[in-house]
Amino acid sequence: MMARQDQIEIALLGLGVIGSGVARTLLEKGPAYDQQLGLHLSLRHILERDLYKAEGVPVDRRLVTDDSHVVLDDKAVDIVIELLGGERPAYDFIKEALCSGRYVVTANKEVMAKHGLELLALAQEHGVDILFEASVGSGTPVIGPLRRDLSANEITSIRAIINGTTNYILTRMSKEGLDFQEALSQAQALGYAEADPTNDLEGIDAVYKLAILASLAFHTHVRPDDVYREGITSLNARDFRYAQELGYAIKLLAVARREEEGVDVRVHPAFVPRGELLASVDGVLNAVQVEGDLLGRVLFQGPGAGPRPTASAIMADVMDAAYSVAAAKAGRTGGRLPWRAGRTLPMKPMAELTTRYYLRMEVADQPGVLAQIARCFGDHGVSIASVIQKERDEVAQTAELVIMTHVAREESVQKTIEEAGKLAVVSRIGNLLRVES
Ligand code: HSE
């Protein structure tokens, strides 16, 4: 059958949770999208290795293949939606699609964090585009604003909560006093955390997302390896009690700042003052706060995961690409606002970070202990702002000390802890957290 002139042919790679969500959305809302676009979105191929997956999804089984050549060699395909996840073969398929002049829509944060600049350049070279709104914050718009709406600004900072799994766990620990393991089990039971949650818990997922955001915002290449990373597994119910007492929430923050010495990019749990908007972003929600020289501060908040929110971003990108495909077919070359890296900024070493710190340690409860510890801080130029001492173990005669510092240098604080840890009166360094305000 001849394809209609106004028909846009789509290939979907991957029929997992997100792929199925996109297929369902196309079936459910396709006619409305067609009306809005004045075009017909047609699902032509579905690439899925596990053919059984197609059984639960109401798609025409004849569209499903496990042969990537059938999909990528078909010259009629206009748009490739890549939802395989992981670096390979997704990266190779995306590259092949762009080089053969297809628009690509992807949710793949790992590929975009590691190869985004190369893929954007390839797309430009071939007169198409790669759209990746779903790669950060799922359906919550952040990529579009950074690529287009905020492009007249010099972006100075991003502070974000971009991992829903860890935010859910931290919220349960904070609100219900749960231990990390209990909160993780709850998250797994509810399907918020995967059976192997390493990428989320260790901050790897957030690092990929931050590398994408920082590269876009600062027009430079921020690689995942440039981002300092700490996960949430060392957090303890006691840290949440002290945070509460001191007026803070604990969040896994992704921070990117443009500073004179270079770009400061890091993902780690942090104390956030209760009065700040980010402190009340709870559960599986994501939020990205961007600061630009013209607009000032803006906050994007919304669902950061799930098939329907993700399909929201993917289908908007597909509609955007479809419009460009139709324009090109009609001989109109409207063009798109290009995004270019344009500059190579140095990365600021973590040792040079200056901020305030929270430190929890177990010490001997006897005369002169505080003086020894305070000397350690003083020797490294770290100024103590407040100390709370809690009785802990009467039999062992140990106490718990919670120290808040004034603004100090990361390198000095690390040296202080190393030295304090060697003191005979310190039985254990509990946790060190940065204060982000
Ligand atoms: N695993 C991610 C999260 C969702 O917990 O936010 C997909 O990016």
Coordinates of C-alpha atoms and ligand atoms in Angstrom, one line a residue:
M1 CA 0.0 0.0 0.0
M2 CA 1.3 3.5 -0.9
A3 CA 2.1 5.6 2.1
R4 CA 0.1 8.8 2.5
Q5 CA 2.0 12.0 1.7
D6 CA 1.3 13.3 5.2
Q7 CA 2.3 10.0 6.9
I8 CA 5.2 10.0 9.3
E9 CA 6.7 6.6 9.7
I10 CA 8.0 5.7 13.2
A11 CA 10.3 2.9 14.4
L12 CA 10.2 2.0 18.1
L13 CA 13.3 0.3 19.5
G14 CA 12.4 -1.5 22.7
L15 CA 9.1 -2.7 24.1
G16 CA 10.0 -2.7 27.8
V17 CA 8.1 -0.7 30.4
I18 CA 8.7 2.7 28.7
G19 CA 8.4 1.3 25.2
S20 CA 5.0 -0.3 26.0
G21 CA 3.9 3.0 27.5
V22 CA 4.8 4.8 24.3
A23 CA 3.0 2.2 22.1
R24 CA -0.1 2.5 24.3
T25 CA 0.0 6.3 24.2
L26 CA 0.3 6.3 20.4
L27 CA -2.8 4.0 20.2
E28 CA -4.8 6.0 22.7
K29 CA -3.9 9.5 21.7
G30 CA -2.6 9.1 18.1
P31 CA -5.8 10.5 16.5
A32 CA -5.5 13.6 18.7
Y33 CA -1.8 14.1 17.9
D34 CA -2.6 13.7 14.2
Q35 CA -5.3 16.4 14.4
Q36 CA -3.0 18.7 16.2
L37 CA -0.2 18.2 13.7
G38 CA -2.2 17.9 10.5
L39 CA -0.1 14.7 9.9
H40 CA -0.5 11.0 10.5
L41 CA 1.9 9.3 12.9
S42 CA 2.2 5.7 11.8
L43 CA 4.0 3.0 13.9
R44 CA 5.9 1.0 11.2
H45 CA 8.3 -1.2 13.2
I46 CA 8.9 -2.4 16.7
L47 CA 12.3 -3.8 17.5
E48 CA 12.2 -6.2 20.5
R49 CA 14.5 -9.2 21.2
D50 CA 12.1 -10.7 23.6
L51 CA 9.1 -11.4 21.3
Y52 CA 6.9 -12.5 24.3
K53 CA 6.9 -8.9 25.5
A54 CA 4.7 -7.9 22.6
E55 CA 2.0 -10.3 24.0
G56 CA 0.9 -8.0 26.8
V57 CA 0.8 -4.8 24.6
P58 CA -2.0 -4.1 22.2
V59 CA 0.1 -3.6 19.1
D60 CA -0.1 -5.4 15.7
R61 CA 2.2 -8.4 16.2
R62 CA 3.3 -8.1 12.6
L63 CA 5.2 -4.9 13.4
V64 CA 7.4 -6.6 15.9
T65 CA 10.8 -8.0 14.9
D66 CA 14.0 -8.9 16.6
D67 CA 16.1 -8.0 13.6
S68 CA 17.6 -4.5 13.8
H69 CA 18.4 -4.5 10.0
V70 CA 14.7 -4.8 9.1
V71 CA 14.1 -1.6 11.1
L72 CA 17.2 0.5 10.4
D73 CA 17.5 -0.5 6.7
D74 CA 14.0 0.5 5.9
K75 CA 14.3 3.8 4.0
A76 CA 10.7 4.7 4.7
V77 CA 11.3 5.2 8.4
D78 CA 11.4 9.0 9.3
I79 CA 11.7 8.9 13.1
V80 CA 13.5 6.3 15.4
I81 CA 12.4 6.2 19.0
E82 CA 15.2 4.6 21.0
L83 CA 14.1 3.0 24.3
L84 CA 16.5 0.2 24.7
G85 CA 18.4 1.8 27.5
G86 CA 22.1 1.1 28.3
E87 CA 25.1 2.2 26.2
R88 CA 25.2 -0.5 23.5
P89 CA 23.7 -1.4 21.1
A90 CA 21.6 1.8 21.6
Y91 CA 24.5 4.1 20.7
D92 CA 25.2 2.2 17.5
F93 CA 21.6 2.2 16.4
I94 CA 21.2 5.9 17.2
K95 CA 24.3 6.7 15.2
E96 CA 23.2 4.6 12.2
A97 CA 19.7 6.3 12.3
L98 CA 21.2 9.8 12.3
C99 CA 23.8 9.1 9.6
S100 CA 21.0 7.8 7.4
G101 CA 19.0 11.1 7.9
R102 CA 16.4 10.0 10.5
Y103 CA 15.3 12.0 13.4
V104 CA 16.0 10.3 16.7
V105 CA 14.0 10.5 19.9
T106 CA 15.6 8.9 23.0
A107 CA 15.2 8.6 26.7
N108 CA 18.8 7.2 27.1
K109 CA 20.7 9.2 29.7
E110 CA 23.8 7.0 29.6
V111 CA 24.2 7.4 25.8
M112 CA 23.4 11.1 25.9
A113 CA 25.8 11.7 28.9
K114 CA 28.6 9.8 27.3
H115 CA 28.1 10.6 23.6
G116 CA 25.6 13.4 23.4
L117 CA 27.9 16.0 21.9
E118 CA 29.0 13.7 19.1
L119 CA 25.4 12.7 18.4
L120 CA 24.2 16.3 18.3
A121 CA 26.9 17.2 15.9
L122 CA 26.2 14.2 13.7
A123 CA 22.5 15.1 13.6
Q124 CA 23.3 18.6 12.5
E125 CA 25.7 17.3 9.9
H126 CA 22.9 15.2 8.4
G127 CA 20.2 17.9 8.6
V128 CA 18.2 16.2 11.4
D129 CA 18.0 16.3 15.2
I130 CA 18.3 14.1 18.2
L131 CA 15.6 14.9 20.9
F132 CA 16.1 13.7 24.4
E133 CA 13.7 15.4 26.8
A134 CA 12.8 12.1 28.5
S135 CA 16.5 11.4 29.4
V136 CA 16.3 13.8 32.5
G137 CA 13.2 14.2 34.7
S138 CA 11.1 11.9 32.5
G139 CA 8.2 14.1 31.4
T140 CA 9.1 17.1 33.5
P141 CA 10.4 19.6 31.0
V142 CA 14.1 20.5 31.5
I143 CA 16.0 19.7 28.3
G144 CA 13.7 21.8 26.1
P145 CA 14.0 24.9 28.4
L146 CA 17.8 24.5 28.5
R147 CA 18.1 24.0 24.7
R148 CA 15.6 26.8 23.8
D149 CA 13.7 28.8 26.3
L150 CA 16.7 29.7 28.5
S151 CA 19.2 30.1 25.7
A152 CA 19.4 33.9 26.0
N153 CA 20.8 33.4 29.6
E154 CA 24.2 32.8 30.9
I155 CA 23.4 29.9 33.2
T156 CA 25.3 30.1 36.5
S157 CA 24.0 27.2 38.4
I158 CA 21.8 24.1 38.5
R159 CA 20.7 22.4 41.7
A160 CA 18.5 19.4 41.2
I161 CA 16.9 16.3 42.6
I162 CA 16.9 14.0 39.6
N163 CA 16.6 10.5 41.0
G164 CA 13.1 9.5 42.1
T165 CA 14.2 6.2 43.7
T166 CA 16.6 7.8 46.1
N167 CA 14.3 10.7 46.8
Y168 CA 11.6 8.2 47.7
I169 CA 14.0 6.4 50.1
L170 CA 15.2 9.6 51.7
T171 CA 11.7 10.8 52.2
R172 CA 10.6 7.6 54.0
M173 CA 13.8 7.7 56.2
S174 CA 13.0 11.4 57.0
K175 CA 9.2 11.1 57.6
E176 CA 9.0 7.7 59.3
G177 CA 12.5 7.4 60.8
L178 CA 13.1 4.2 58.8
D179 CA 16.6 2.7 58.4
F180 CA 18.1 2.7 54.9
Q181 CA 17.5 -1.0 54.4
E182 CA 13.8 -0.8 55.5
A183 CA 13.2 2.2 53.2
L184 CA 14.9 0.4 50.3
S185 CA 12.7 -2.7 50.8
Q186 CA 9.6 -0.5 50.7
A187 CA 10.8 1.2 47.5
Q188 CA 11.4 -2.2 45.9
A189 CA 8.0 -3.6 47.0
L190 CA 6.3 -0.6 45.4
G191 CA 8.3 -1.0 42.2
Y192 CA 10.2 2.3 42.7
A193 CA 13.6 0.6 43.0
E194 CA 14.9 -2.1 40.7
A195 CA 16.0 -5.5 41.9
D196 CA 19.6 -4.3 41.4
P197 CA 19.3 -0.6 42.5
T198 CA 23.0 0.1 42.3
N199 CA 22.8 2.8 39.6
D200 CA 20.2 4.8 41.6
L201 CA 21.6 4.3 45.1
E202 CA 25.2 5.0 44.2
G203 CA 24.3 8.2 42.3
I204 CA 25.3 6.9 38.9
D205 CA 21.9 7.6 37.3
A206 CA 22.0 11.2 38.7
V207 CA 25.6 11.7 37.4
Y208 CA 24.5 10.8 33.8
K209 CA 21.6 13.3 34.1
L210 CA 23.7 16.0 35.6
A211 CA 26.4 15.6 32.9
I212 CA 23.6 16.2 30.3
L213 CA 22.2 19.2 32.1
A214 CA 25.5 20.8 32.8
S215 CA 26.8 20.3 29.3
L216 CA 23.6 22.0 27.9
A217 CA 23.7 24.8 30.4
F218 CA 27.3 25.7 30.2
H219 CA 27.9 24.9 26.5
T220 CA 30.9 22.8 27.4
H221 CA 31.5 19.0 27.5
V222 CA 30.9 17.7 31.0
R223 CA 31.6 14.0 31.0
P224 CA 30.2 11.6 33.6
D225 CA 33.7 11.1 34.9
D226 CA 34.0 14.8 35.6
V227 CA 31.2 14.6 38.2
Y228 CA 32.1 13.9 41.8
R229 CA 29.8 11.2 43.1
E230 CA 28.6 9.9 46.5
G231 CA 25.5 7.7 46.9
I232 CA 23.1 7.5 49.8
T233 CA 24.0 4.1 51.3
S234 CA 26.0 5.5 54.2
L235 CA 23.0 7.6 55.5
N236 CA 21.7 6.6 58.9
A237 CA 18.4 7.2 60.6
R238 CA 20.3 9.3 63.1
D239 CA 21.5 11.7 60.4
F240 CA 17.8 12.4 59.7
R241 CA 17.0 13.1 63.3
Y242 CA 19.9 15.6 63.6
A243 CA 19.0 17.2 60.3
Q244 CA 15.5 17.7 61.6
E245 CA 16.7 19.1 64.9
L246 CA 19.0 21.6 63.0
G247 CA 16.3 22.7 60.5
Y248 CA 17.4 20.8 57.4
A249 CA 16.2 18.1 55.0
I250 CA 18.6 15.5 53.5
K251 CA 18.5 15.2 49.7
L252 CA 20.6 13.5 47.1
L253 CA 21.5 16.7 45.3
A254 CA 23.0 17.2 41.8
V255 CA 24.8 20.5 41.7
A256 CA 26.5 22.2 38.8
R257 CA 27.9 25.7 39.2
R258 CA 29.9 27.9 36.9
E259 CA 32.6 29.5 38.9
E260 CA 35.7 31.5 38.1
E261 CA 38.0 28.5 38.7
G262 CA 35.9 26.2 36.6
V263 CA 32.8 24.1 36.6
D264 CA 31.8 22.5 39.9
V265 CA 29.8 19.4 39.3
R266 CA 28.8 16.9 42.0
V267 CA 26.2 14.5 43.1
H268 CA 26.1 13.7 46.8
P269 CA 23.6 13.7 49.8
A270 CA 23.4 17.1 51.3
F271 CA 21.7 19.1 54.1
V272 CA 19.2 21.5 52.5
P273 CA 17.7 24.2 54.7
R274 CA 14.0 23.4 55.3
G275 CA 12.9 26.8 54.0
E276 CA 14.2 26.1 50.5
L277 CA 11.9 24.8 47.7
L278 CA 14.1 21.8 47.0
A279 CA 13.8 20.6 50.7
S280 CA 10.1 19.9 50.2
V281 CA 10.4 18.0 46.9
D282 CA 9.4 14.6 48.3
G283 CA 8.7 11.0 47.2
V284 CA 9.5 10.1 43.6
L285 CA 9.2 13.7 42.4
N286 CA 12.1 15.4 40.6
A287 CA 13.0 19.1 40.6
V288 CA 15.6 21.1 38.7
Q289 CA 16.4 24.7 39.8
V290 CA 18.2 26.7 37.2
E291 CA 19.7 30.2 37.7
G292 CA 20.4 32.4 34.7
D293 CA 21.6 36.0 34.4
L294 CA 18.5 37.4 32.8
L295 CA 15.7 35.2 34.3
G296 CA 17.1 34.7 37.7
R297 CA 15.9 31.5 39.4
V298 CA 13.4 29.1 37.9
L299 CA 12.2 25.7 39.3
F300 CA 10.9 22.8 37.2
Q301 CA 9.2 20.1 39.3
G302 CA 7.2 17.0 38.4
P303 CA 7.2 13.3 38.0
G304 CA 10.7 11.9 37.3
A305 CA 9.8 8.4 36.2
G306 CA 7.0 6.1 35.0
P307 CA 5.7 5.1 31.6
R308 CA 3.0 7.8 31.2
P309 CA 5.2 10.8 32.3
T310 CA 8.0 9.5 30.1
A311 CA 5.7 9.0 27.1
S312 CA 4.6 12.6 27.6
A313 CA 8.2 13.8 26.8
I314 CA 8.8 11.2 24.1
M315 CA 5.6 12.0 22.2
A316 CA 6.2 15.7 22.4
D317 CA 9.6 15.1 20.9
V318 CA 8.1 12.9 18.3
M319 CA 5.6 15.5 17.3
D320 CA 8.3 18.1 17.1
A321 CA 10.4 15.8 14.9
A322 CA 7.3 14.9 12.8
Y323 CA 6.7 18.5 12.0
S324 CA 10.3 19.0 10.8
V325 CA 10.1 15.8 8.7
A326 CA 7.0 17.1 7.0
A327 CA 8.5 20.5 6.4
A328 CA 11.6 18.9 4.8
K329 CA 9.4 16.7 2.6
A330 CA 7.5 19.7 1.5
G331 CA 10.8 21.4 0.6
R332 CA 10.6 23.9 3.4
T333 CA 13.7 24.2 5.5
G334 CA 12.5 26.0 8.6
G335 CA 15.7 25.1 10.6
R336 CA 16.0 24.6 14.3
L337 CA 17.9 26.5 17.0
P338 CA 21.2 24.8 17.1
W339 CA 22.9 23.9 20.3
R340 CA 26.7 24.0 20.3
A341 CA 29.2 23.1 23.0
G342 CA 31.3 26.1 21.8
R343 CA 33.8 26.3 24.7
T344 CA 36.0 24.1 26.8
L345 CA 35.7 25.1 30.5
P346 CA 38.0 23.6 33.1
M347 CA 36.5 21.4 35.9
K348 CA 37.0 22.6 39.4
P349 CA 38.6 19.9 41.6
M350 CA 36.4 18.7 44.5
A351 CA 39.2 19.5 47.0
E352 CA 38.6 23.2 46.2
L353 CA 34.9 23.2 47.1
T354 CA 34.0 25.6 49.9
T355 CA 30.8 25.0 51.8
R356 CA 29.5 24.3 55.3
Y357 CA 29.7 20.8 56.7
Y358 CA 27.9 18.5 59.1
L359 CA 30.0 15.9 60.9
R360 CA 28.8 13.1 63.2
M361 CA 31.2 11.1 65.3
E362 CA 31.3 8.8 68.3
V363 CA 33.8 9.8 71.0
A364 CA 34.9 8.9 74.5
D365 CA 32.7 10.7 77.1
Q366 CA 35.5 12.0 79.3
P367 CA 37.3 15.3 80.2
G368 CA 39.4 17.0 77.5
V369 CA 37.9 15.2 74.5
L370 CA 36.2 18.2 73.0
A371 CA 39.4 20.3 73.4
Q372 CA 41.4 17.6 71.4
I373 CA 38.8 17.5 68.6
A374 CA 38.5 21.3 68.5
R375 CA 42.3 21.6 68.2
C376 CA 42.2 19.2 65.2
F377 CA 39.7 21.5 63.5
G378 CA 41.6 24.6 64.4
D379 CA 44.9 23.2 63.1
H380 CA 43.4 22.9 59.6
G381 CA 41.7 26.2 59.6
V382 CA 38.2 24.7 59.9
S383 CA 36.0 26.9 62.1
I384 CA 33.3 25.1 64.2
A385 CA 29.9 26.8 64.1
S386 CA 28.0 24.6 66.7
V387 CA 28.4 21.4 68.6
I388 CA 25.7 19.1 69.9
Q389 CA 26.6 16.3 72.3
K390 CA 24.3 13.4 72.8
E391 CA 24.8 10.7 75.4
R392 CA 25.0 7.4 73.6
D393 CA 26.3 4.4 75.4
E394 CA 26.5 4.7 79.2
V395 CA 28.3 1.4 79.6
A396 CA 31.0 2.1 77.0
Q397 CA 31.0 5.8 78.2
T398 CA 30.8 7.1 74.6
A399 CA 28.9 10.1 73.3
E400 CA 27.9 11.2 69.9
L401 CA 29.1 14.6 68.7
V402 CA 27.4 16.5 65.9
I403 CA 29.6 19.3 64.6
M404 CA 28.4 22.0 62.1
T405 CA 31.2 24.0 60.6
H406 CA 31.4 27.5 59.1
V407 CA 32.3 27.7 55.4
A408 CA 35.5 25.6 54.9
R409 CA 37.5 24.1 52.2
E410 CA 36.8 20.4 51.3
E411 CA 40.5 19.5 51.4
S412 CA 40.9 20.9 54.9
V413 CA 37.8 19.2 56.1
Q414 CA 38.9 15.8 54.7
K415 CA 42.3 16.3 56.4
T416 CA 40.6 17.2 59.7
I417 CA 38.5 14.0 59.6
E418 CA 41.5 11.9 58.8
E419 CA 43.4 13.3 61.7
A420 CA 40.4 13.3 64.1
G421 CA 39.8 9.6 63.2
K422 CA 43.2 8.8 64.5
L423 CA 42.6 10.3 67.9
A424 CA 42.3 7.6 70.6
V425 CA 39.2 9.4 72.0
V426 CA 37.4 9.1 68.7
S427 CA 35.8 5.6 68.3
R428 CA 34.1 6.2 64.9
I429 CA 33.5 8.9 62.3
G430 CA 29.8 8.5 61.6
N431 CA 29.1 10.6 58.6
L432 CA 30.2 13.8 56.8
L433 CA 27.6 15.7 54.8
R434 CA 27.8 19.0 52.9
V435 CA 25.4 21.8 53.6
E436 CA 24.0 23.2 50.4
S437 CA 22.3 26.6 50.7
Ligands
HSE1 N1 15.7 5.3 38.0 C1 15.3 6.6 37.7 C2 14.9 7.3 39.0 C3 14.2 6.8 36.7 O1 14.8 6.7 40.0 O2 14.7 8.5 38.9 C4 14.6 6.8 35.3 O3 15.5 7.8 35.0

